[in-house]
Amino acid sequence: MRLAHYQQAEYFYAKCDSMGFVVWAEIPFVNRVTTFEEANAKQQLTELIRQNYNHPSIYTWGLHNEVYTPNAYTIELTTKLNDLAKTEDPFRYTVQVSGYNIIDHAVNNNADMQGINHYFGWYNGVIRDVDKWADQISKDFKDYKIIFSEYGAEANPSHQQEIVGDVGNQWANPAFFPEEFSTKFHEIHWGTIKRHPVFLASYLWNTFDFATPITALNVEPRNYKGLVTFDRKLKKDPFYWYKANWSKEPVLYLTQRRVVERANEITAVTVYSNVGTPTLMVNGVEVKEFAIGETDVHYIFQNVKLKEGDNTIQVKASIDGQQLEDKISWHYTRDNPKAISKDGPKDNKNEHIGL
């Protein structure tokens, strides 16, 4: 669990101790540099370590997040903070974070571990760029201690779209953040992370939607990158993606359950199942052909044909005598006026700005 980007309450650390979470704690030296941070940053890091030294959940002290120019000052202060952390606590790791996806950037590698924040397909490039990047750093930086410290995409459950592309709607105005893009984003990113052991750890951004200042991103003012809504009441599709991949609890889940209005007669049905091959029924008829997606819990039934009107999508599986089932309804009409169809955004080269 990454506790970004500031110190947390004693209660939270104590809960992590008792529940068995492994925690990254950090100070709020983040984003911008004035060159007057040194005394305050040292004080906050000293207090963070002394106050929380005895919490067994904490495994690393975070020195900064996305701090760049002036490079010389950032490098000098990060080095001083690393020395301070090692003096106060020689037994734990230190970590710093860059928003650039360049491992050997000038401001990087002044702590035990180097975190990289990057949002392939969201703030720039396309989603699949994450594969090429991970392949390259696995080859060129295999001896480095690298953490994929932030990745994610906005997902507003009230925004739905049948088919999404490889580039997100981060600059949409008015805001349009379909849940389906975030689902695709997380499927690809976790699949890539799982296949690349060069990453010591990875941290999706974020568990819950959260408030943020109003910015050019027009997030109303809210960041929708959470797996769970701001009020903690609705778990989005990407939540179940990670639960199926990570949890020991049985998971059988149909995605796109909120894309009720459909305009495509031929479509794919995606199932997350960590209990083996599911049985898919569409309007009472079994669909047998499927492909395995990004991981072994990712079942994609291609070329499913819908009928005019209401369609029942049902999936079943069993484990240890326990019967699991999930069911959703889609409404298909040719040229359905209620189905949202938007032109996809264009690739852009804007860098992540720290929200």
Short mmCIF file of C-alpha atoms in Angstrom, two decimals:
data_model
loop_
_atom_site.label_atom_id
_atom_site.label_comp_id
_atom_site.label_asym_id
_atom_site.label_seq_id
_atom_site.Cartn_x
_atom_site.Cartn_y
_atom_site.Cartn_z
CA MET A 1 0.00 0.00 0.00
CA ARG A 2 1.44 3.35 -1.05
CA LEU A 3 0.39 6.19 1.26
CA ALA A 4 0.82 9.14 -1.08
CA HIS A 5 1.78 11.92 -0.79
CA TYR A 6 1.87 12.83 2.88
CA GLN A 7 2.06 11.40 6.38
CA GLN A 8 -0.90 9.40 7.66
CA ALA A 9 -2.65 9.03 10.99
CA GLU A 10 -1.25 6.72 13.65
CA TYR A 11 -4.54 4.81 13.47
CA PHE A 12 -3.93 3.97 9.82
CA TYR A 13 -0.42 2.62 10.36
CA ALA A 14 -1.65 0.58 13.33
CA LYS A 15 -4.44 -0.93 11.22
CA CYS A 16 -1.91 -1.85 8.55
CA ASP A 17 0.23 -3.52 11.21
CA SER A 18 -2.66 -5.67 12.43
CA MET A 19 -4.05 -6.51 8.97
CA GLY A 20 -0.72 -7.43 7.40
CA PHE A 21 -0.40 -4.70 4.78
CA VAL A 22 3.07 -3.73 3.58
CA VAL A 23 3.31 0.05 3.56
CA TRP A 24 5.26 2.76 1.77
CA ALA A 25 5.22 5.97 3.85
CA GLU A 26 6.34 9.29 2.42
CA ILE A 27 6.66 13.01 3.01
CA PRO A 28 4.90 15.71 0.92
CA PHE A 29 7.95 16.79 -1.08
CA VAL A 30 6.02 16.67 -4.33
CA ASN A 31 5.81 18.16 -7.84
CA ARG A 32 7.25 21.66 -7.55
CA VAL A 33 10.59 22.98 -6.34
CA THR A 34 11.28 26.44 -4.96
CA THR A 35 14.83 25.61 -3.69
CA PHE A 36 13.70 26.55 -0.17
CA GLU A 37 12.43 23.08 0.80
CA GLU A 38 15.49 21.61 2.51
CA ALA A 39 14.90 22.46 6.17
CA ASN A 40 11.20 21.58 6.04
CA ALA A 41 11.75 18.34 4.12
CA LYS A 42 14.43 17.20 6.57
CA GLN A 43 12.20 18.02 9.55
CA GLN A 44 9.23 16.17 8.10
CA LEU A 45 11.28 13.09 7.19
CA THR A 46 12.88 13.00 10.65
CA GLU A 47 9.49 13.24 12.35
CA LEU A 48 7.94 10.66 10.01
CA ILE A 49 10.63 8.11 10.83
CA ARG A 50 10.81 8.77 14.58
CA GLN A 51 7.04 8.74 15.00
CA ASN A 52 6.53 5.54 13.00
CA TYR A 53 9.76 3.59 13.38
CA ASN A 54 8.10 0.80 15.39
CA HIS A 55 5.33 0.07 12.85
CA PRO A 56 6.29 -3.28 11.27
CA SER A 57 4.03 -2.60 8.29
CA ILE A 58 6.34 0.10 6.92
CA TYR A 59 9.02 -1.20 4.56
CA THR A 60 10.23 1.99 2.85
CA TRP A 61 10.50 5.73 3.40
CA GLY A 62 9.49 7.92 0.44
CA LEU A 63 11.76 10.90 -0.18
CA HIS A 64 9.98 12.72 -3.01
CA ASN A 65 7.36 12.36 -5.74
CA GLU A 66 7.80 13.86 -9.23
CA VAL A 67 10.23 16.57 -8.25
CA TYR A 68 12.21 17.84 -11.24
CA THR A 69 13.93 21.10 -12.10
CA PRO A 70 16.21 22.55 -11.03
CA ASN A 71 17.87 19.14 -11.36
CA ALA A 72 20.97 19.99 -9.35
CA TYR A 73 18.94 21.08 -6.32
CA THR A 74 16.61 18.09 -6.54
CA ILE A 75 19.51 15.64 -6.75
CA GLU A 76 21.34 17.29 -3.85
CA LEU A 77 18.33 17.40 -1.54
CA THR A 78 17.21 13.86 -2.41
CA THR A 79 20.72 12.61 -1.60
CA LYS A 80 20.65 14.45 1.73
CA LEU A 81 17.22 13.00 2.54
CA ASN A 82 18.45 9.51 1.70
CA ASP A 83 21.43 9.94 4.04
CA LEU A 84 19.12 11.26 6.76
CA ALA A 85 16.76 8.31 6.40
CA LYS A 86 19.67 5.84 6.60
CA THR A 87 20.97 7.61 9.72
CA GLU A 88 17.58 7.50 11.43
CA ASP A 89 16.73 4.00 10.21
CA PRO A 90 19.48 1.92 8.56
CA PHE A 91 17.20 -1.12 8.29
CA ARG A 92 14.53 0.09 5.86
CA TYR A 93 14.64 0.94 2.18
CA THR A 94 14.30 4.42 0.73
CA VAL A 95 12.46 5.27 -2.48
CA GLN A 96 12.07 8.28 -4.76
CA VAL A 97 9.62 8.74 -7.63
CA SER A 98 9.80 10.31 -11.07
CA GLY A 99 6.93 10.94 -13.45
CA TYR A 100 9.25 10.47 -16.39
CA ASN A 101 9.38 6.94 -17.77
CA ILE A 102 13.15 7.27 -18.22
CA ILE A 103 14.90 5.14 -15.63
CA ASP A 104 18.26 6.92 -15.89
CA HIS A 105 16.84 10.46 -15.91
CA ALA A 106 19.15 12.95 -14.18
CA VAL A 107 17.00 13.26 -11.04
CA ASN A 108 16.57 9.50 -10.57
CA ASN A 109 18.41 6.77 -8.64
CA ASN A 110 19.45 8.68 -5.53
CA ALA A 111 17.64 6.27 -3.19
CA ASP A 112 17.56 2.49 -2.74
CA MET A 113 14.62 2.13 -5.15
CA GLN A 114 13.41 4.16 -8.10
CA GLY A 115 9.69 4.62 -8.60
CA ILE A 116 8.28 5.51 -12.02
CA ASN A 117 4.84 7.08 -12.42
CA HIS A 118 3.46 6.68 -15.92
CA TYR A 119 0.03 6.48 -17.51
CA PHE A 120 0.47 4.94 -20.94
CA GLY A 121 -2.53 5.74 -23.10
CA TRP A 122 -3.93 8.20 -20.61
CA TYR A 123 -1.60 11.20 -20.35
CA ASN A 124 0.36 10.29 -23.47
CA GLY A 125 0.94 7.56 -26.02
CA VAL A 126 -1.28 4.49 -26.36
CA ILE A 127 -1.99 1.77 -23.82
CA ARG A 128 0.21 -0.86 -25.46
CA ASP A 129 3.24 1.40 -25.13
CA VAL A 130 3.54 -0.06 -21.64
CA ASP A 131 4.57 -3.41 -23.18
CA LYS A 132 7.39 -1.90 -25.21
CA TRP A 133 8.56 0.15 -22.24
CA ALA A 134 8.58 -2.83 -19.87
CA ASP A 135 10.41 -4.97 -22.42
CA GLN A 136 13.05 -2.28 -22.90
CA ILE A 137 13.73 -1.61 -19.23
CA SER A 138 13.82 -5.35 -18.52
CA LYS A 139 16.68 -5.52 -21.00
CA ASP A 140 18.53 -2.28 -20.25
CA PHE A 141 17.96 -1.90 -16.49
CA LYS A 142 17.59 -5.46 -15.22
CA ASP A 143 19.93 -4.78 -12.27
CA TYR A 144 18.07 -1.66 -11.11
CA LYS A 145 15.52 -1.66 -8.28
CA ILE A 146 12.46 -0.32 -10.11
CA ILE A 147 8.89 0.18 -8.87
CA PHE A 148 5.95 1.02 -11.16
CA SER A 149 4.70 3.52 -8.61
CA GLU A 150 1.58 4.98 -10.33
CA TYR A 151 -0.62 4.00 -13.25
CA GLY A 152 -4.34 4.46 -13.88
CA ALA A 153 -7.16 6.08 -15.87
CA GLU A 154 -10.33 7.99 -15.02
CA ALA A 155 -13.55 5.94 -14.88
CA ASN A 156 -16.88 7.59 -14.19
CA PRO A 157 -19.55 4.86 -13.83
CA SER A 158 -22.17 7.21 -15.27
CA HIS A 159 -20.09 7.40 -18.47
CA GLN A 160 -20.37 4.25 -20.57
CA GLN A 161 -19.26 3.33 -24.09
CA GLU A 162 -19.42 -0.01 -25.91
CA ILE A 163 -16.12 0.24 -27.76
CA VAL A 164 -13.09 2.27 -26.68
CA GLY A 165 -9.76 2.85 -28.35
CA ASP A 166 -6.19 2.87 -27.11
CA VAL A 167 -6.07 6.53 -26.02
CA GLY A 168 -8.02 7.98 -23.11
CA ASN A 169 -10.26 11.04 -22.91
CA GLN A 170 -8.11 12.88 -20.39
CA TRP A 171 -8.61 16.30 -22.02
CA ALA A 172 -12.32 15.84 -22.85
CA ASN A 173 -14.44 18.94 -22.32
CA PRO A 174 -17.08 18.32 -21.18
CA ALA A 175 -15.54 15.45 -19.25
CA PHE A 176 -16.25 11.99 -20.64
CA PHE A 177 -14.45 9.18 -18.81
CA PRO A 178 -16.05 5.84 -19.83
CA GLU A 179 -15.54 3.01 -17.38
CA GLU A 180 -14.68 0.70 -20.29
CA PHE A 181 -11.47 2.52 -21.14
CA SER A 182 -10.24 2.19 -17.57
CA THR A 183 -11.10 -1.51 -17.63
CA LYS A 184 -9.08 -2.04 -20.80
CA PHE A 185 -6.25 0.07 -19.39
CA HIS A 186 -5.98 -1.98 -16.21
CA GLU A 187 -6.30 -5.32 -17.98
CA ILE A 188 -3.33 -4.49 -20.19
CA HIS A 189 -1.22 -2.82 -17.51
CA TRP A 190 -1.57 -5.59 -14.94
CA GLY A 191 -0.92 -8.23 -17.59
CA THR A 192 2.30 -6.43 -18.51
CA ILE A 193 3.38 -5.97 -14.90
CA LYS A 194 2.76 -9.64 -14.14
CA ARG A 195 4.92 -10.70 -17.09
CA HIS A 196 7.84 -8.45 -16.14
CA PRO A 197 9.60 -9.35 -12.89
CA VAL A 198 11.87 -6.32 -13.31
CA PHE A 199 9.27 -4.48 -11.21
CA LEU A 200 9.85 -4.96 -7.48
CA ALA A 201 6.33 -3.67 -6.86
CA SER A 202 3.50 -1.82 -8.60
CA TYR A 203 0.89 0.63 -7.38
CA LEU A 204 -2.30 1.35 -9.27
CA TRP A 205 -3.63 4.88 -8.86
CA ASN A 206 -6.05 4.85 -7.03
CA THR A 207 -8.17 2.73 -4.70
CA PHE A 208 -10.95 5.31 -4.32
CA ASP A 209 -12.11 8.34 -6.31
CA PHE A 210 -10.99 11.46 -4.49
CA ALA A 211 -11.46 15.23 -4.42
CA THR A 212 -9.00 17.38 -6.31
CA PRO A 213 -8.69 21.09 -7.13
CA ILE A 214 -10.37 22.27 -10.32
CA THR A 215 -7.86 22.06 -13.17
CA ALA A 216 -7.69 22.01 -16.96
CA LEU A 217 -8.50 18.28 -16.68
CA ASN A 218 -12.09 19.25 -15.78
CA VAL A 219 -12.70 16.50 -13.23
CA GLU A 220 -15.65 18.29 -11.63
CA PRO A 221 -13.54 18.66 -9.29
CA ARG A 222 -12.83 14.99 -8.69
CA ASN A 223 -10.29 12.41 -9.74
CA TYR A 224 -12.11 9.33 -11.05
CA LYS A 225 -9.12 7.00 -11.22
CA GLY A 226 -10.37 5.00 -8.24
CA LEU A 227 -11.42 1.37 -8.43
CA VAL A 228 -14.26 2.31 -6.07
CA THR A 229 -16.47 5.40 -6.18
CA PHE A 230 -15.99 8.40 -3.91
CA ASP A 231 -18.86 7.32 -1.63
CA ARG A 232 -17.41 3.76 -1.38
CA LYS A 233 -20.70 2.29 -2.64
CA LEU A 234 -19.87 1.07 -6.15
CA LYS A 235 -17.00 -1.15 -7.17
CA LYS A 236 -16.08 -0.52 -10.81
CA ASP A 237 -15.19 -3.25 -13.30
CA PRO A 238 -11.41 -2.79 -12.76
CA PHE A 239 -11.93 -3.57 -9.06
CA TYR A 240 -13.09 -7.07 -9.98
CA TRP A 241 -10.21 -7.43 -12.44
CA TYR A 242 -7.75 -7.11 -9.57
CA LYS A 243 -9.87 -9.17 -7.21
CA ALA A 244 -9.95 -12.03 -9.74
CA ASN A 245 -6.18 -11.80 -10.22
CA TRP A 246 -5.17 -11.27 -6.59
CA SER A 247 -7.79 -12.64 -4.23
CA LYS A 248 -8.13 -16.18 -2.93
CA GLU A 249 -11.89 -15.65 -2.76
CA PRO A 250 -13.82 -17.11 -5.72
CA VAL A 251 -14.55 -14.49 -8.37
CA LEU A 252 -16.89 -14.83 -11.36
CA TYR A 253 -17.73 -11.50 -12.94
CA LEU A 254 -19.18 -10.14 -16.20
CA THR A 255 -17.83 -6.77 -17.33
CA GLN A 256 -19.69 -3.95 -19.09
CA ARG A 257 -22.75 -4.51 -16.91
CA ARG A 258 -23.58 -0.80 -17.04
CA VAL A 259 -23.35 -0.57 -20.84
CA VAL A 260 -26.99 -1.62 -21.11
CA GLU A 261 -27.87 0.16 -24.36
CA ARG A 262 -26.06 -1.53 -27.27
CA ALA A 263 -25.71 -0.65 -30.95
CA ASN A 264 -23.47 -3.52 -32.07
CA GLU A 265 -25.13 -6.81 -32.95
CA ILE A 266 -21.83 -8.70 -32.83
CA THR A 267 -19.89 -8.10 -29.65
CA ALA A 268 -17.43 -9.60 -27.21
CA VAL A 269 -18.33 -10.77 -23.71
CA THR A 270 -15.59 -10.59 -21.09
CA VAL A 271 -15.59 -12.73 -17.95
CA TYR A 272 -13.21 -12.62 -14.99
CA SER A 273 -12.95 -16.06 -13.40
CA ASN A 274 -10.40 -17.34 -10.92
CA VAL A 275 -12.36 -20.60 -10.54
CA GLY A 276 -11.58 -22.09 -13.93
CA THR A 277 -13.33 -22.01 -17.29
CA PRO A 278 -16.78 -20.42 -17.03
CA THR A 279 -19.89 -21.46 -18.93
CA LEU A 280 -21.40 -18.55 -20.84
CA MET A 281 -25.07 -18.51 -21.83
CA VAL A 282 -26.52 -15.79 -24.08
CA ASN A 283 -30.30 -15.87 -24.17
CA GLY A 284 -30.18 -19.47 -22.94
CA VAL A 285 -27.73 -20.66 -25.60
CA GLU A 286 -24.21 -21.71 -24.60
CA VAL A 287 -21.28 -19.87 -26.21
CA LYS A 288 -18.29 -22.21 -26.24
CA GLU A 289 -15.49 -20.44 -28.09
CA PHE A 290 -13.29 -18.13 -26.05
CA ALA A 291 -9.77 -16.77 -25.84
CA ILE A 292 -7.56 -16.17 -22.82
CA GLY A 293 -6.69 -12.49 -22.47
CA GLU A 294 -4.01 -10.74 -20.44
CA THR A 295 -3.87 -13.26 -17.57
CA ASP A 296 -5.27 -16.71 -16.85
CA VAL A 297 -8.44 -15.27 -15.24
CA HIS A 298 -9.34 -13.27 -18.36
CA TYR A 299 -11.88 -15.02 -20.61
CA ILE A 300 -12.99 -13.27 -23.80
CA PHE A 301 -15.91 -14.71 -25.78
CA GLN A 302 -15.65 -13.11 -29.21
CA ASN A 303 -18.29 -12.66 -31.90
CA VAL A 304 -21.33 -13.10 -29.66
CA LYS A 305 -24.52 -12.28 -31.56
CA LEU A 306 -27.24 -10.31 -29.81
CA LYS A 307 -30.91 -10.33 -30.72
CA GLU A 308 -33.09 -7.26 -31.16
CA GLY A 309 -34.38 -6.07 -27.81
CA ASP A 310 -33.41 -7.44 -24.42
CA ASN A 311 -30.57 -9.95 -24.05
CA THR A 312 -29.68 -12.01 -20.98
CA ILE A 313 -25.98 -12.65 -20.46
CA GLN A 314 -25.32 -15.33 -17.85
CA VAL A 315 -22.14 -17.03 -16.71
CA LYS A 316 -21.72 -20.00 -14.36
CA ALA A 317 -18.86 -21.89 -12.75
CA SER A 318 -18.31 -24.12 -9.76
CA ILE A 319 -15.50 -24.77 -7.29
CA ASP A 320 -15.40 -27.26 -4.44
CA GLY A 321 -19.12 -27.88 -4.78
CA GLN A 322 -19.93 -24.16 -4.67
CA GLN A 323 -21.99 -22.88 -7.59
CA LEU A 324 -21.18 -19.38 -8.80
CA GLU A 325 -23.29 -17.28 -11.17
CA ASP A 326 -23.36 -13.76 -12.57
CA LYS A 327 -26.05 -12.30 -14.83
CA ILE A 328 -26.53 -9.00 -16.65
CA SER A 329 -28.95 -7.61 -19.27
CA TRP A 330 -28.16 -5.73 -22.46
CA HIS A 331 -30.61 -4.02 -24.80
CA TYR A 332 -29.63 -4.11 -28.47
CA THR A 333 -31.24 -2.08 -31.21
CA ARG A 334 -29.73 -1.44 -34.62
CA ASP A 335 -28.59 2.21 -34.70
CA ASN A 336 -29.63 2.46 -31.06
CA PRO A 337 -30.02 6.21 -30.32
CA LYS A 338 -29.36 5.59 -26.62
CA ALA A 339 -26.00 3.92 -27.21
CA ILE A 340 -23.11 6.32 -26.75
CA SER A 341 -20.77 6.53 -29.71
CA LYS A 342 -17.98 9.07 -29.69
CA ASP A 343 -14.94 9.64 -31.83
CA GLY A 344 -11.88 8.51 -29.92
CA PRO A 345 -9.35 11.08 -28.73
CA LYS A 346 -6.08 11.55 -30.54
CA ASP A 347 -2.67 10.51 -29.25
CA ASN A 348 -1.02 13.34 -27.33
CA LYS A 349 2.38 13.98 -25.81
CA ASN A 350 1.37 15.82 -22.64
CA GLU A 351 3.24 14.63 -19.58
CA HIS A 352 1.55 13.53 -16.37
CA ILE A 353 1.08 16.59 -14.15
CA GLY A 354 0.77 14.91 -10.76
CA LEU A 355 -2.95 14.56 -10.05
#
